[in-house]
Amino acid sequence: MLITISNEGKLEFFQGGLSLRSNVCIAHRGWSGVAPENTLASIRMALEHPNIDGIEFDVQLTKDQIPVVIHDYSLGRTTNGTGWVKDHTFAELRSLDAGGWFNKQFVGETIPSLEEVLIANREKKWLNIELKQMVASKEQVLEEKVIRLIEQYDMEEHVIITSFQHQSVYHVKRLAPRLQVGPLIYGMPLLLHEQAQHIGADVLSLAYPYLTQEIADQARDWGFHIIAWTIDDPEHMRQVAEFGSHVHICTNHPDRWFSKKGSTV
């Protein structure tokens, strides 16, 4: 899949001949249905599969301000560590096991840095980077460090930045206007168009149970693609895909999407 930026600054998606699907498939936290989420194992599995168009993953800062890939603010669920991510240095986090909780075959997987993921993305697939901050920071350290790495590895046209902290993506757009950004929204949004315009959004990232045909049609008319998350039921995938080809399926189980659409794993 080729991703380009139109004259209006919006994403345009051109499907290649490998895929029988019209909707983009995004692997949530890597291929997290078959490997531990947000590890290089799950991310590489998604990067290497020709029918997975993009990978979503989460980024937050360590104590020594290194952007790392992990969803939770605390370490207990997906590592053998304890405490908060923000209270550990990168070296301390690297000493933890981030795979054994999922399956013993993944013992030894570690928390990756954002830089490692960008390096692994040699084919330049679409990366949906979710910025994680417990509280929005006036210093914009996370935003600046993420932008710097994206530019260093020439990924500007292959990345979308999203966050529940809408102020964060607002800052990203102003610090790096070329980057594509979008708000993460859980629930029935009010003044959606106004919010998106204020942020300078290019996409809308919406919890799929609240996505309706009306919202999908409005987003298309406004020029936005939609990332619908997180859909693991094949029938729900089909229903959401019917809202339009501009709606992207974000799932822990891309293989279920392939099966529903008649592709092969």
PDB file of C-alpha atoms in Angstrom:
ATOM      1  CA  MET A   1       0.000   0.000   0.000  1.00  0.00           C
ATOM      2  CA  LEU A   2       1.264   3.460  -0.914  1.00  0.00           C
ATOM      3  CA  ILE A   3       0.399   6.354   1.366  1.00  0.00           C
ATOM      4  CA  THR A   4       0.763   9.855  -0.006  1.00  0.00           C
ATOM      5  CA  ILE A   5      -0.324  13.319   1.010  1.00  0.00           C
ATOM      6  CA  SER A   6      -2.756  15.135  -1.236  1.00  0.00           C
ATOM      7  CA  ASN A   7      -2.607  18.797  -2.194  1.00  0.00           C
ATOM      8  CA  GLU A   8      -5.055  19.462   0.625  1.00  0.00           C
ATOM      9  CA  GLY A   9      -2.695  17.827   3.116  1.00  0.00           C
ATOM     10  CA  LYS A  10      -4.870  14.741   3.649  1.00  0.00           C
ATOM     11  CA  LEU A  11      -3.868  11.112   3.539  1.00  0.00           C
ATOM     12  CA  GLU A  12      -4.576   9.209   0.362  1.00  0.00           C
ATOM     13  CA  PHE A  13      -4.413   5.403   0.397  1.00  0.00           C
ATOM     14  CA  PHE A  14      -3.768   3.417  -2.764  1.00  0.00           C
ATOM     15  CA  GLN A  15      -4.261  -0.321  -2.415  1.00  0.00           C
ATOM     16  CA  GLY A  16      -1.777  -2.550  -4.225  1.00  0.00           C
ATOM     17  CA  GLY A  17      -2.514  -5.802  -6.022  1.00  0.00           C
ATOM     18  CA  LEU A  18      -1.616  -8.057  -3.097  1.00  0.00           C
ATOM     19  CA  SER A  19      -4.749  -7.364  -1.079  1.00  0.00           C
ATOM     20  CA  LEU A  20      -8.313  -8.346  -1.842  1.00  0.00           C
ATOM     21  CA  ARG A  21      -9.563  -5.933   0.808  1.00  0.00           C
ATOM     22  CA  SER A  22     -10.748  -2.376   0.274  1.00  0.00           C
ATOM     23  CA  ASN A  23     -10.369  -1.351   3.939  1.00  0.00           C
ATOM     24  CA  VAL A  24      -6.951  -0.794   5.471  1.00  0.00           C
ATOM     25  CA  CYS A  25      -5.942  -3.353   8.127  1.00  0.00           C
ATOM     26  CA  ILE A  26      -4.059  -2.080  11.184  1.00  0.00           C
ATOM     27  CA  ALA A  27      -2.434  -4.473  13.648  1.00  0.00           C
ATOM     28  CA  HIS A  28      -3.209  -3.190  17.155  1.00  0.00           C
ATOM     29  CA  ARG A  29      -0.047  -3.071  19.298  1.00  0.00           C
ATOM     30  CA  GLY A  30       1.551  -5.209  16.608  1.00  0.00           C
ATOM     31  CA  TRP A  31       0.034  -8.596  15.849  1.00  0.00           C
ATOM     32  CA  SER A  32      -0.932  -8.849  19.511  1.00  0.00           C
ATOM     33  CA  GLY A  33      -3.272 -11.800  19.033  1.00  0.00           C
ATOM     34  CA  VAL A  34      -0.308 -14.106  18.399  1.00  0.00           C
ATOM     35  CA  ALA A  35       2.615 -12.376  20.163  1.00  0.00           C
ATOM     36  CA  PRO A  36       3.030 -10.141  23.216  1.00  0.00           C
ATOM     37  CA  GLU A  37       1.711  -6.650  22.546  1.00  0.00           C
ATOM     38  CA  ASN A  38       4.063  -3.767  21.796  1.00  0.00           C
ATOM     39  CA  THR A  39       7.148  -5.985  21.520  1.00  0.00           C
ATOM     40  CA  LEU A  40       9.420  -6.329  18.515  1.00  0.00           C
ATOM     41  CA  ALA A  41       8.057  -9.860  18.112  1.00  0.00           C
ATOM     42  CA  SER A  42       4.473  -8.679  17.528  1.00  0.00           C
ATOM     43  CA  ILE A  43       5.531  -5.629  15.533  1.00  0.00           C
ATOM     44  CA  ARG A  44       7.836  -7.589  13.216  1.00  0.00           C
ATOM     45  CA  MET A  45       5.125 -10.191  12.578  1.00  0.00           C
ATOM     46  CA  ALA A  46       2.847  -7.388  11.432  1.00  0.00           C
ATOM     47  CA  LEU A  47       5.557  -5.641   9.418  1.00  0.00           C
ATOM     48  CA  GLU A  48       6.432  -8.836   7.578  1.00  0.00           C
ATOM     49  CA  HIS A  49       2.879  -9.782   6.571  1.00  0.00           C
ATOM     50  CA  PRO A  50       1.924  -8.438   3.116  1.00  0.00           C
ATOM     51  CA  ASN A  51      -1.776  -8.057   3.967  1.00  0.00           C
ATOM     52  CA  ILE A  52      -1.241  -5.934   7.070  1.00  0.00           C
ATOM     53  CA  ASP A  53      -1.129  -2.310   5.991  1.00  0.00           C
ATOM     54  CA  GLY A  54      -0.159  -0.604   9.235  1.00  0.00           C
ATOM     55  CA  ILE A  55       0.793  -1.077  12.880  1.00  0.00           C
ATOM     56  CA  GLU A  56      -0.562   0.784  15.883  1.00  0.00           C
ATOM     57  CA  PHE A  57       1.561   1.031  19.025  1.00  0.00           C
ATOM     58  CA  ASP A  58       1.947   3.183  22.133  1.00  0.00           C
ATOM     59  CA  VAL A  59       4.847   5.433  23.099  1.00  0.00           C
ATOM     60  CA  GLN A  60       5.718   7.092  26.401  1.00  0.00           C
ATOM     61  CA  LEU A  61       8.845   8.476  28.031  1.00  0.00           C
ATOM     62  CA  THR A  62      11.207   6.785  30.463  1.00  0.00           C
ATOM     63  CA  LYS A  63      12.730   8.531  33.472  1.00  0.00           C
ATOM     64  CA  ASP A  64      15.700   9.498  31.287  1.00  0.00           C
ATOM     65  CA  GLN A  65      13.327  10.675  28.528  1.00  0.00           C
ATOM     66  CA  ILE A  66      13.747   7.875  26.007  1.00  0.00           C
ATOM     67  CA  PRO A  67      10.564   7.168  23.973  1.00  0.00           C
ATOM     68  CA  VAL A  68       9.652   3.509  24.575  1.00  0.00           C
ATOM     69  CA  VAL A  69       6.860   1.290  23.274  1.00  0.00           C
ATOM     70  CA  ILE A  70       4.482   0.141  26.009  1.00  0.00           C
ATOM     71  CA  HIS A  71       0.771   0.708  26.575  1.00  0.00           C
ATOM     72  CA  ASP A  72       0.217   0.762  30.327  1.00  0.00           C
ATOM     73  CA  TYR A  73       1.655   3.463  32.547  1.00  0.00           C
ATOM     74  CA  SER A  74       2.483   0.729  35.068  1.00  0.00           C
ATOM     75  CA  LEU A  75       4.660  -2.316  34.443  1.00  0.00           C
ATOM     76  CA  GLY A  76       2.763  -5.105  36.173  1.00  0.00           C
ATOM     77  CA  ARG A  77       0.480  -6.397  33.422  1.00  0.00           C
ATOM     78  CA  THR A  78       2.914  -6.896  30.539  1.00  0.00           C
ATOM     79  CA  THR A  79       6.326  -7.269  32.227  1.00  0.00           C
ATOM     80  CA  ASN A  80       7.834  -8.902  35.288  1.00  0.00           C
ATOM     81  CA  GLY A  81       8.482  -5.455  36.751  1.00  0.00           C
ATOM     82  CA  THR A  82       6.544  -3.207  39.100  1.00  0.00           C
ATOM     83  CA  GLY A  83       5.919   0.516  39.413  1.00  0.00           C
ATOM     84  CA  TRP A  84       5.512   3.229  36.813  1.00  0.00           C
ATOM     85  CA  VAL A  85       7.257   3.370  33.443  1.00  0.00           C
ATOM     86  CA  LYS A  86       8.110   7.025  34.022  1.00  0.00           C
ATOM     87  CA  ASP A  87      10.052   6.174  37.198  1.00  0.00           C
ATOM     88  CA  HIS A  88      12.479   3.788  35.432  1.00  0.00           C
ATOM     89  CA  THR A  89      15.420   4.508  33.168  1.00  0.00           C
ATOM     90  CA  PHE A  90      15.627   2.887  29.759  1.00  0.00           C
ATOM     91  CA  ALA A  91      18.379   0.574  31.008  1.00  0.00           C
ATOM     92  CA  GLU A  92      16.212  -0.520  33.928  1.00  0.00           C
ATOM     93  CA  LEU A  93      13.250  -1.205  31.645  1.00  0.00           C
ATOM     94  CA  ARG A  94      15.442  -3.217  29.266  1.00  0.00           C
ATOM     95  CA  SER A  95      16.296  -5.613  32.061  1.00  0.00           C
ATOM     96  CA  LEU A  96      12.626  -6.646  32.331  1.00  0.00           C
ATOM     97  CA  ASP A  97      10.941  -9.509  30.522  1.00  0.00           C
ATOM     98  CA  ALA A  98       8.027  -8.316  28.358  1.00  0.00           C
ATOM     99  CA  GLY A  99       7.055 -11.618  26.735  1.00  0.00           C
ATOM    100  CA  GLY A 100       6.726 -14.355  29.323  1.00  0.00           C
ATOM    101  CA  TRP A 101       3.316 -13.178  30.537  1.00  0.00           C
ATOM    102  CA  PHE A 102       1.927 -13.976  27.075  1.00  0.00           C
ATOM    103  CA  ASN A 103       3.606 -17.306  26.398  1.00  0.00           C
ATOM    104  CA  LYS A 104       6.826 -18.945  27.555  1.00  0.00           C
ATOM    105  CA  GLN A 105       8.101 -19.031  23.973  1.00  0.00           C
ATOM    106  CA  PHE A 106       8.416 -15.233  24.157  1.00  0.00           C
ATOM    107  CA  VAL A 107      10.476 -15.116  27.349  1.00  0.00           C
ATOM    108  CA  GLY A 108      13.295 -12.664  26.749  1.00  0.00           C
ATOM    109  CA  GLU A 109      11.280 -10.153  24.730  1.00  0.00           C
ATOM    110  CA  THR A 110      12.007  -6.660  25.994  1.00  0.00           C
ATOM    111  CA  ILE A 111      10.341  -3.260  25.932  1.00  0.00           C
ATOM    112  CA  PRO A 112      11.496  -1.721  22.637  1.00  0.00           C
ATOM    113  CA  SER A 113      12.421   1.876  22.029  1.00  0.00           C
ATOM    114  CA  LEU A 114      10.603   3.886  19.384  1.00  0.00           C
ATOM    115  CA  GLU A 115      13.893   4.132  17.518  1.00  0.00           C
ATOM    116  CA  GLU A 116      14.101   0.336  17.244  1.00  0.00           C
ATOM    117  CA  VAL A 117      10.608   0.162  15.752  1.00  0.00           C
ATOM    118  CA  LEU A 118      11.406   2.863  13.201  1.00  0.00           C
ATOM    119  CA  ILE A 119      14.569   0.987  12.220  1.00  0.00           C
ATOM    120  CA  ALA A 120      12.578  -2.260  11.875  1.00  0.00           C
ATOM    121  CA  ASN A 121      10.116  -0.564   9.513  1.00  0.00           C
ATOM    122  CA  ARG A 122      12.388  -0.957   6.496  1.00  0.00           C
ATOM    123  CA  GLU A 123       9.449  -1.327   4.098  1.00  0.00           C
ATOM    124  CA  LYS A 124       7.977   1.886   5.482  1.00  0.00           C
ATOM    125  CA  LYS A 125       4.535   0.616   6.337  1.00  0.00           C
ATOM    126  CA  TRP A 126       2.093   2.968   7.939  1.00  0.00           C
ATOM    127  CA  LEU A 127       2.803   3.458  11.672  1.00  0.00           C
ATOM    128  CA  ASN A 128       0.087   4.763  13.978  1.00  0.00           C
ATOM    129  CA  ILE A 129       1.950   6.082  17.030  1.00  0.00           C
ATOM    130  CA  GLU A 130      -0.226   6.751  20.068  1.00  0.00           C
ATOM    131  CA  LEU A 131       1.360   9.243  22.457  1.00  0.00           C
ATOM    132  CA  LYS A 132       0.802   8.288  26.091  1.00  0.00           C
ATOM    133  CA  GLN A 133       1.013  10.865  28.867  1.00  0.00           C
ATOM    134  CA  MET A 134      -0.643  10.602  32.277  1.00  0.00           C
ATOM    135  CA  VAL A 135      -0.983  14.379  32.213  1.00  0.00           C
ATOM    136  CA  ALA A 136      -0.426  16.737  29.298  1.00  0.00           C
ATOM    137  CA  SER A 137       2.957  18.413  29.654  1.00  0.00           C
ATOM    138  CA  LYS A 138       3.565  22.073  28.854  1.00  0.00           C
ATOM    139  CA  GLU A 139       7.174  21.252  27.968  1.00  0.00           C
ATOM    140  CA  GLN A 140       6.142  19.003  25.032  1.00  0.00           C
ATOM    141  CA  VAL A 141       9.186  16.782  25.577  1.00  0.00           C
ATOM    142  CA  LEU A 142       7.502  13.600  24.343  1.00  0.00           C
ATOM    143  CA  GLU A 143       6.172  15.306  21.233  1.00  0.00           C
ATOM    144  CA  GLU A 144       9.533  16.844  20.358  1.00  0.00           C
ATOM    145  CA  LYS A 145      11.490  13.628  20.865  1.00  0.00           C
ATOM    146  CA  VAL A 146       9.049  11.576  18.789  1.00  0.00           C
ATOM    147  CA  ILE A 147       9.084  14.145  15.986  1.00  0.00           C
ATOM    148  CA  ARG A 148      12.893  14.212  15.983  1.00  0.00           C
ATOM    149  CA  LEU A 149      13.104  10.432  15.584  1.00  0.00           C
ATOM    150  CA  ILE A 150      10.466  10.356  12.840  1.00  0.00           C
ATOM    151  CA  GLU A 151      12.400  12.981  10.900  1.00  0.00           C
ATOM    152  CA  GLN A 152      15.732  11.256  11.553  1.00  0.00           C
ATOM    153  CA  TYR A 153      14.456   8.048   9.946  1.00  0.00           C
ATOM    154  CA  ASP A 154      12.595   9.792   7.116  1.00  0.00           C
ATOM    155  CA  MET A 155       9.191   8.491   8.207  1.00  0.00           C
ATOM    156  CA  GLU A 156       7.188  11.715   7.958  1.00  0.00           C
ATOM    157  CA  GLU A 157       4.915  10.396   5.214  1.00  0.00           C
ATOM    158  CA  HIS A 158       4.452   6.995   6.860  1.00  0.00           C
ATOM    159  CA  VAL A 159       3.296   8.001  10.336  1.00  0.00           C
ATOM    160  CA  ILE A 160       0.111   9.153  12.010  1.00  0.00           C
ATOM    161  CA  ILE A 161       0.251  10.516  15.561  1.00  0.00           C
ATOM    162  CA  THR A 162      -2.817  10.005  17.750  1.00  0.00           C
ATOM    163  CA  SER A 163      -3.551  10.572  21.428  1.00  0.00           C
ATOM    164  CA  PHE A 164      -6.331  10.831  23.968  1.00  0.00           C
ATOM    165  CA  GLN A 165      -4.497  13.982  25.033  1.00  0.00           C
ATOM    166  CA  HIS A 166      -5.812  16.152  22.218  1.00  0.00           C
ATOM    167  CA  GLN A 167      -3.527  18.985  23.264  1.00  0.00           C
ATOM    168  CA  SER A 168      -0.607  16.675  22.497  1.00  0.00           C
ATOM    169  CA  VAL A 169      -1.563  16.087  18.853  1.00  0.00           C
ATOM    170  CA  TYR A 170      -2.408  19.792  18.559  1.00  0.00           C
ATOM    171  CA  HIS A 171       1.207  20.543  19.544  1.00  0.00           C
ATOM    172  CA  VAL A 172       2.592  17.918  17.155  1.00  0.00           C
ATOM    173  CA  LYS A 173       0.761  19.517  14.241  1.00  0.00           C
ATOM    174  CA  ARG A 174       2.190  22.903  15.087  1.00  0.00           C
ATOM    175  CA  LEU A 175       5.707  21.648  15.683  1.00  0.00           C
ATOM    176  CA  ALA A 176       5.711  19.516  12.517  1.00  0.00           C
ATOM    177  CA  PRO A 177       2.908  20.504  10.100  1.00  0.00           C
ATOM    178  CA  ARG A 178       3.850  17.743   7.632  1.00  0.00           C
ATOM    179  CA  LEU A 179       2.954  15.020  10.116  1.00  0.00           C
ATOM    180  CA  GLN A 180      -0.524  13.512  10.070  1.00  0.00           C
ATOM    181  CA  VAL A 181      -2.378  13.637  13.395  1.00  0.00           C
ATOM    182  CA  GLY A 182      -5.717  12.685  14.864  1.00  0.00           C
ATOM    183  CA  PRO A 183      -7.613  12.660  18.152  1.00  0.00           C
ATOM    184  CA  LEU A 184      -8.432   9.407  19.923  1.00  0.00           C
ATOM    185  CA  ILE A 185     -12.065   9.465  21.015  1.00  0.00           C
ATOM    186  CA  TYR A 186     -13.988   7.007  23.192  1.00  0.00           C
ATOM    187  CA  GLY A 187     -17.737   7.609  23.294  1.00  0.00           C
ATOM    188  CA  MET A 188     -20.198   9.630  21.260  1.00  0.00           C
ATOM    189  CA  PRO A 189     -18.307  12.765  20.240  1.00  0.00           C
ATOM    190  CA  LEU A 190     -19.823  16.236  20.350  1.00  0.00           C
ATOM    191  CA  LEU A 191     -18.666  18.959  17.959  1.00  0.00           C
ATOM    192  CA  LEU A 192     -16.460  16.391  16.233  1.00  0.00           C
ATOM    193  CA  HIS A 193     -15.759  18.513  13.177  1.00  0.00           C
ATOM    194  CA  GLU A 194     -14.933  21.546  15.293  1.00  0.00           C
ATOM    195  CA  GLN A 195     -12.564  19.516  17.481  1.00  0.00           C
ATOM    196  CA  ALA A 196     -10.820  18.045  14.468  1.00  0.00           C
ATOM    197  CA  GLN A 197     -10.453  21.423  12.782  1.00  0.00           C
ATOM    198  CA  HIS A 198      -9.001  23.004  15.920  1.00  0.00           C
ATOM    199  CA  ILE A 199      -6.441  20.228  16.269  1.00  0.00           C
ATOM    200  CA  GLY A 200      -5.589  20.307  12.573  1.00  0.00           C
ATOM    201  CA  ALA A 201      -6.516  16.630  12.346  1.00  0.00           C
ATOM    202  CA  ASP A 202      -6.066  14.471   9.275  1.00  0.00           C
ATOM    203  CA  VAL A 203      -7.758  11.345  10.645  1.00  0.00           C
ATOM    204  CA  LEU A 204     -10.245  10.470  13.392  1.00  0.00           C
ATOM    205  CA  SER A 205      -9.488   7.525  15.689  1.00  0.00           C
ATOM    206  CA  LEU A 206     -12.779   6.315  17.150  1.00  0.00           C
ATOM    207  CA  ALA A 207     -13.852   3.462  19.421  1.00  0.00           C
ATOM    208  CA  TYR A 208     -15.816   1.264  17.036  1.00  0.00           C
ATOM    209  CA  PRO A 209     -18.895   0.592  19.252  1.00  0.00           C
ATOM    210  CA  TYR A 210     -19.749   4.292  18.927  1.00  0.00           C
ATOM    211  CA  LEU A 211     -19.144   4.528  15.194  1.00  0.00           C
ATOM    212  CA  THR A 212     -22.300   4.926  13.128  1.00  0.00           C
ATOM    213  CA  GLN A 213     -23.007   5.224   9.430  1.00  0.00           C
ATOM    214  CA  GLU A 214     -23.880   8.882   9.997  1.00  0.00           C
ATOM    215  CA  ILE A 215     -20.508   9.639  11.618  1.00  0.00           C
ATOM    216  CA  ALA A 216     -18.675   7.690   8.903  1.00  0.00           C
ATOM    217  CA  ASP A 217     -20.494   9.610   6.161  1.00  0.00           C
ATOM    218  CA  GLN A 218     -19.781  12.943   7.837  1.00  0.00           C
ATOM    219  CA  ALA A 219     -16.087  12.097   8.230  1.00  0.00           C
ATOM    220  CA  ARG A 220     -15.858  11.179   4.542  1.00  0.00           C
ATOM    221  CA  ASP A 221     -17.567  14.425   3.548  1.00  0.00           C
ATOM    222  CA  TRP A 222     -15.165  16.383   5.762  1.00  0.00           C
ATOM    223  CA  GLY A 223     -12.195  14.607   4.156  1.00  0.00           C
ATOM    224  CA  PHE A 224     -11.173  12.419   7.112  1.00  0.00           C
ATOM    225  CA  HIS A 225     -10.273   8.760   7.223  1.00  0.00           C
ATOM    226  CA  ILE A 226     -11.387   6.863  10.346  1.00  0.00           C
ATOM    227  CA  ILE A 227      -9.383   4.407  12.424  1.00  0.00           C
ATOM    228  CA  ALA A 228     -11.983   2.148  14.071  1.00  0.00           C
ATOM    229  CA  TRP A 229     -10.623   0.364  17.149  1.00  0.00           C
ATOM    230  CA  THR A 230     -10.340  -2.301  18.467  1.00  0.00           C
ATOM    231  CA  ILE A 231     -12.370  -4.840  16.449  1.00  0.00           C
ATOM    232  CA  ASP A 232     -11.754  -8.529  17.064  1.00  0.00           C
ATOM    233  CA  ASP A 233     -15.126 -10.052  16.184  1.00  0.00           C
ATOM    234  CA  PRO A 234     -15.218 -10.934  12.448  1.00  0.00           C
ATOM    235  CA  GLU A 235     -18.879 -10.010  12.089  1.00  0.00           C
ATOM    236  CA  HIS A 236     -18.274  -6.633  13.700  1.00  0.00           C
ATOM    237  CA  MET A 237     -15.365  -6.141  11.293  1.00  0.00           C
ATOM    238  CA  ARG A 238     -17.713  -6.740   8.367  1.00  0.00           C
ATOM    239  CA  GLN A 239     -20.328  -4.353   9.727  1.00  0.00           C
ATOM    240  CA  VAL A 240     -17.817  -1.558  10.334  1.00  0.00           C
ATOM    241  CA  ALA A 241     -16.137  -2.068   6.946  1.00  0.00           C
ATOM    242  CA  GLU A 242     -19.495  -1.537   5.251  1.00  0.00           C
ATOM    243  CA  PHE A 243     -19.514   2.045   6.554  1.00  0.00           C
ATOM    244  CA  GLY A 244     -17.027   2.811   3.775  1.00  0.00           C
ATOM    245  CA  SER A 245     -13.543   2.086   2.470  1.00  0.00           C
ATOM    246  CA  HIS A 246     -12.246   5.159   4.341  1.00  0.00           C
ATOM    247  CA  VAL A 247     -12.831   3.267   7.624  1.00  0.00           C
ATOM    248  CA  HIS A 248      -9.737   1.320   8.708  1.00  0.00           C
ATOM    249  CA  ILE A 249      -9.978  -1.880  10.746  1.00  0.00           C
ATOM    250  CA  CYS A 250      -7.713  -1.808  13.810  1.00  0.00           C
ATOM    251  CA  THR A 251      -7.546  -5.275  15.362  1.00  0.00           C
ATOM    252  CA  ASN A 252      -5.517  -7.583  17.586  1.00  0.00           C
ATOM    253  CA  HIS A 253      -6.330 -10.393  15.141  1.00  0.00           C
ATOM    254  CA  PRO A 254      -5.628  -9.425  11.515  1.00  0.00           C
ATOM    255  CA  ASP A 255      -6.003 -13.090  10.532  1.00  0.00           C
ATOM    256  CA  ARG A 256      -9.719 -12.903  11.367  1.00  0.00           C
ATOM    257  CA  TRP A 257     -10.030  -9.945   9.017  1.00  0.00           C
ATOM    258  CA  PHE A 258      -8.207 -11.818   6.242  1.00  0.00           C
ATOM    259  CA  SER A 259     -10.589 -14.746   6.694  1.00  0.00           C
ATOM    260  CA  LYS A 260     -13.658 -12.515   6.614  1.00  0.00           C
ATOM    261  CA  LYS A 261     -12.533 -10.825   3.426  1.00  0.00           C
ATOM    262  CA  GLY A 262     -11.363 -13.994   1.687  1.00  0.00           C
ATOM    263  CA  SER A 263      -7.637 -13.307   1.908  1.00  0.00           C
ATOM    264  CA  THR A 264      -5.104 -15.916   2.943  1.00  0.00           C
ATOM    265  CA  VAL A 265      -2.869 -15.658   6.017  1.00  0.00           C
TER     266      VAL A 265
END
